Coordinates of C-alpha atoms and ligand atoms in Angstrom, one line a residue:
M1 CA 105.3 122.2 -19.4
N2 CA 107.0 125.2 -21.0
L3 CA 105.9 125.0 -24.6
K4 CA 107.8 127.9 -26.0
P5 CA 110.2 127.1 -28.9
F6 CA 113.6 128.6 -28.7
K7 CA 116.7 128.8 -30.8
K8 CA 120.1 127.2 -30.1
N9 CA 122.9 126.9 -32.7
G10 CA 120.6 128.2 -35.3
Q11 CA 118.1 125.4 -34.7
W12 CA 114.6 125.6 -33.3
L13 CA 114.0 123.5 -30.2
L14 CA 111.0 122.6 -28.0
C15 CA 111.4 120.6 -24.8
D16 CA 110.1 119.5 -21.4
E17 CA 110.7 122.5 -19.1
Q18 CA 113.0 120.5 -16.8
L19 CA 115.4 119.9 -19.7
T20 CA 115.7 123.5 -20.9
E21 CA 119.1 124.0 -19.1
D22 CA 120.5 120.7 -20.4
I23 CA 119.3 120.3 -23.9
E24 CA 121.9 120.1 -26.7
T25 CA 121.2 120.1 -30.4
A26 CA 123.6 117.1 -30.5
W27 CA 120.9 115.0 -28.8
F28 CA 119.1 114.7 -32.1
D29 CA 122.0 113.0 -33.8
Q30 CA 122.3 109.3 -33.1
T31 CA 126.1 109.4 -33.4
H32 CA 126.2 111.6 -30.3
W33 CA 124.7 108.7 -28.3
L34 CA 126.7 106.1 -30.2
N35 CA 129.9 107.8 -29.1
Q36 CA 128.8 107.8 -25.5
G37 CA 127.9 104.1 -25.7
R38 CA 124.3 105.1 -25.0
L39 CA 122.7 104.0 -28.3
L40 CA 120.8 100.8 -27.6
G41 CA 119.7 100.1 -31.2
A42 CA 117.5 100.9 -34.1
N43 CA 113.9 99.9 -33.9
S44 CA 112.4 100.5 -37.3
G45 CA 112.5 99.0 -40.8
R46 CA 113.3 102.5 -42.1
G47 CA 116.0 102.9 -39.5
S48 CA 114.3 106.0 -38.2
A49 CA 113.7 105.2 -34.5
W50 CA 116.7 104.9 -32.2
V51 CA 116.5 103.7 -28.6
I52 CA 118.7 105.8 -26.3
K53 CA 119.8 105.3 -22.7
S54 CA 119.9 109.0 -21.5
E55 CA 120.8 110.3 -18.1
W56 CA 117.1 111.0 -17.6
G57 CA 115.8 107.5 -18.7
K58 CA 115.2 105.6 -21.8
W59 CA 114.2 107.6 -24.9
V60 CA 113.3 107.0 -28.5
L61 CA 114.8 109.4 -31.1
R62 CA 112.9 109.6 -34.3
H63 CA 114.1 111.4 -37.5
Y64 CA 111.3 112.2 -39.9
F65 CA 111.8 110.5 -43.3
R66 CA 109.5 110.9 -46.3
G67 CA 107.7 107.9 -47.5
G68 CA 106.3 107.3 -51.0
L69 CA 107.5 108.6 -54.3
Y70 CA 108.6 112.0 -53.0
A71 CA 111.3 110.2 -51.0
K72 CA 113.3 109.8 -54.2
V73 CA 113.4 113.6 -54.6
S74 CA 114.2 114.4 -51.0
Q75 CA 114.6 111.9 -48.2
D76 CA 113.9 114.1 -45.3
S77 CA 113.1 117.7 -46.3
Y78 CA 109.6 119.1 -45.9
L79 CA 108.1 122.4 -47.2
W80 CA 108.1 125.1 -44.5
T81 CA 104.7 126.4 -43.7
G82 CA 105.4 127.7 -40.1
L83 CA 107.1 126.5 -37.0
N84 CA 104.1 125.0 -35.3
Q85 CA 103.2 123.2 -38.5
C86 CA 106.5 121.3 -38.5
R87 CA 105.9 117.6 -38.1
A88 CA 108.0 117.2 -35.0
F89 CA 106.5 120.2 -33.2
A90 CA 103.0 119.2 -34.1
E91 CA 103.6 115.6 -32.8
F92 CA 105.3 117.0 -29.7
H93 CA 102.2 119.2 -28.9
L94 CA 99.8 116.2 -29.6
L95 CA 101.8 113.9 -27.3
N96 CA 101.7 116.5 -24.7
K97 CA 97.9 116.7 -25.0
L98 CA 97.6 112.9 -24.8
A99 CA 99.7 113.0 -21.6
S100 CA 97.3 115.6 -20.1
L101 CA 94.4 113.3 -21.0
S102 CA 96.3 110.3 -19.3
L103 CA 96.1 108.3 -22.5
P104 CA 98.6 105.4 -23.0
A105 CA 101.1 107.0 -25.4
P106 CA 104.8 108.0 -25.2
R107 CA 105.5 111.3 -23.4
P108 CA 107.2 114.0 -25.4
V109 CA 110.8 114.9 -24.4
A110 CA 112.1 117.3 -27.1
A111 CA 111.8 118.3 -30.7
R112 CA 114.1 120.0 -33.2
V113 CA 113.6 121.8 -36.5
I114 CA 116.3 122.9 -38.8
K115 CA 115.1 125.4 -41.4
K116 CA 117.0 125.8 -44.6
G117 CA 115.5 128.1 -47.2
L118 CA 111.9 127.0 -48.0
Y119 CA 112.4 123.6 -46.4
Y120 CA 113.1 122.0 -43.0
R121 CA 114.3 118.8 -41.5
N122 CA 113.1 117.6 -38.1
D123 CA 113.4 115.1 -35.2
L124 CA 111.5 114.1 -32.1
I125 CA 112.6 112.6 -28.8
M126 CA 110.0 110.8 -26.7
T127 CA 110.0 108.4 -23.7
H128 CA 110.5 104.8 -24.5
V129 CA 107.5 102.6 -23.8
P130 CA 108.5 99.3 -22.1
H131 CA 106.9 96.5 -24.1
E132 CA 107.2 92.8 -24.6
Q133 CA 106.3 93.1 -28.3
T134 CA 104.4 95.0 -30.9
W135 CA 100.9 93.6 -31.7
A136 CA 102.3 92.9 -35.2
Q137 CA 104.9 90.5 -33.7
S138 CA 102.3 88.8 -31.6
L139 CA 100.0 88.4 -34.5
A140 CA 102.7 87.0 -36.7
D141 CA 103.6 84.5 -34.0
G142 CA 99.9 83.7 -33.6
T143 CA 100.2 84.3 -29.8
T144 CA 97.7 87.1 -29.3
E145 CA 95.5 86.1 -26.3
S146 CA 91.8 86.5 -26.7
S147 CA 91.6 89.1 -23.9
T148 CA 94.3 91.1 -25.7
W149 CA 92.0 91.7 -28.7
A150 CA 89.4 93.2 -26.3
D151 CA 92.1 95.3 -24.5
I152 CA 93.2 96.7 -27.8
G153 CA 89.5 97.6 -28.7
S154 CA 89.0 99.3 -25.3
T155 CA 92.3 101.3 -25.7
I156 CA 91.4 102.5 -29.2
A157 CA 88.0 103.5 -27.8
R158 CA 89.6 105.6 -25.1
F159 CA 91.5 107.6 -27.8
H160 CA 88.4 107.9 -29.9
R161 CA 86.3 109.1 -27.0
N162 CA 88.8 111.9 -26.6
G163 CA 88.7 112.7 -30.4
V164 CA 92.2 111.3 -31.1
Y165 CA 92.4 110.5 -34.8
H166 CA 95.3 108.1 -35.6
S167 CA 96.4 108.6 -39.2
D168 CA 98.3 105.3 -39.3
L169 CA 96.6 102.9 -36.9
N170 CA 98.2 99.5 -37.7
A171 CA 99.4 96.6 -35.6
H172 CA 103.0 97.8 -35.8
N173 CA 102.0 101.0 -33.9
I174 CA 100.4 99.1 -31.0
L175 CA 102.7 98.0 -28.2
L176 CA 101.8 95.2 -25.8
N177 CA 103.0 94.7 -22.3
G178 CA 100.8 92.1 -20.5
E179 CA 97.4 93.8 -20.3
E180 CA 98.8 97.2 -21.1
V181 CA 98.2 98.5 -24.6
T182 CA 100.0 101.6 -25.8
L183 CA 99.6 103.4 -29.1
I184 CA 102.6 105.0 -30.8
D185 CA 103.6 106.9 -34.0
F186 CA 101.4 110.0 -33.9
D187 CA 102.9 111.8 -36.9
K188 CA 100.1 113.6 -38.8
C189 CA 97.6 112.6 -36.1
S190 CA 95.2 115.2 -34.6
I191 CA 92.3 115.8 -32.2
K192 CA 89.0 116.1 -34.0
S193 CA 85.4 116.2 -32.7
P194 CA 84.4 112.5 -32.1
N195 CA 82.6 111.2 -35.2
I196 CA 81.8 107.6 -36.1
N197 CA 83.0 108.0 -39.7
W198 CA 86.7 108.8 -39.1
Q199 CA 86.7 106.4 -36.1
K200 CA 85.5 103.6 -38.4
Q201 CA 88.2 104.5 -40.9
N202 CA 90.8 104.0 -38.2
I203 CA 89.4 100.6 -37.4
E204 CA 89.2 99.6 -41.1
R205 CA 92.9 100.5 -41.5
L206 CA 93.7 98.4 -38.5
R207 CA 91.7 95.5 -39.9
R208 CA 93.6 95.6 -43.2
S209 CA 96.9 95.6 -41.2
V210 CA 95.8 92.5 -39.2
E211 CA 94.8 90.7 -42.4
K212 CA 98.0 91.6 -44.1
I213 CA 100.2 90.4 -41.2
T214 CA 98.3 87.1 -40.6
G215 CA 97.2 86.3 -44.1
Q216 CA 93.8 85.6 -42.6
S217 CA 90.4 87.3 -42.9
C218 CA 88.7 89.2 -40.1
Q219 CA 85.4 88.0 -41.6
D220 CA 86.5 84.4 -41.7
Q221 CA 89.3 82.7 -39.7
L222 CA 89.7 85.7 -37.4
S223 CA 86.1 86.6 -37.1
Q224 CA 85.8 85.6 -33.4
P225 CA 88.7 87.6 -31.9
W226 CA 88.1 90.5 -34.3
Q227 CA 84.5 90.7 -33.0
Q228 CA 85.9 90.8 -29.5
L229 CA 87.9 93.8 -30.4
L230 CA 85.0 95.5 -32.2
D231 CA 82.6 94.8 -29.2
A232 CA 85.0 96.3 -26.7
W233 CA 85.6 99.3 -29.0
S234 CA 82.0 100.0 -29.7
S235 CA 80.8 99.6 -26.2
E236 CA 83.5 102.0 -24.8
R237 CA 83.7 104.4 -27.7
S238 CA 81.1 106.8 -26.3
Ligands
ADP1 N1 108.1 105.4 -27.8 C1 108.5 104.2 -28.1 N2 108.7 103.3 -27.2 C2 109.1 102.0 -27.6 N3 109.3 101.6 -28.8 C3 109.0 102.5 -29.8 C4 108.6 103.8 -29.5 N4 108.5 104.5 -30.7 C5 108.8 103.6 -31.6 N5 109.1 102.4 -31.1 C6 109.5 101.2 -31.9 O1 110.1 101.7 -33.2 C7 109.2 101.2 -34.2 C8 109.1 102.3 -35.3 O2 108.6 103.5 -34.7 P1 107.5 104.4 -35.4 O3 107.3 105.6 -34.5 O4 106.3 103.5 -35.6 O5 108.1 104.8 -36.8 P2 107.9 104.3 -38.3 O6 106.6 103.5 -38.4 O7 107.8 105.6 -39.0 O8 109.1 103.5 -38.6 C9 107.9 100.8 -33.6 O9 107.2 99.8 -34.3 C10 108.4 100.3 -32.2 O10 108.8 99.0 -32.3
MG2 MG1 105.1 103.0 -37.1

């Protein structure tokens, strides 16, 4: 894949080599797809993930919005510290690395950065992962099968074996399609040297998310399925 950023209409772009001839800066604005009848819907509480039916297949367009208190100051501007440090470019590079490791995650399609003074705004396009539901939906419905807990544990173990640290591992970022488990939302994630401490932090964050969604405890009502996840994770982690 050609990973050289280039400029078009004053904006920085990075894309799959096969798309270099076709890419338009308009691709990163959802109205462009809406006007062509190619916008299939929004997929996020914050309204930041759009599903698109492109000529090349189904894509997800994500605009980076700030969370937390700072969002009141600026919704989507980040301090510029260099092109490759921009969130969308960093996530693009990471997704590309995950693809080369054959890990179940979306494939990167294109990224854009608009620099303005000391700040920038940015967007990412990735492939859409076909899925029946997020794990969060399945947990809320109480329909997660016992084998799925183990499948999730093994999938996280595959990422951990390869040093992939997920900064926001929660049930909303785990997509289920039968036995297939895919992780998404790799903003601020990175490859580190495998270490039990940060790997456990990922699992702890996931446990809190499961408990929040179900209103049940992983040490009490959910102890059996949670243990299945942990067993699969620890036996395949290294
Ligand atoms: N590549 C993808 N394929 C399919 N669905 C996706 C993909 N990326 C995001 N989604 C859907 O959009 C939702 C929000 O996306 P996410 O990247 O987690 O953004 P955020 O958590 O910042 O809102 C996900 O929970 C999922 O339902
Ligand atoms: Mg998410």
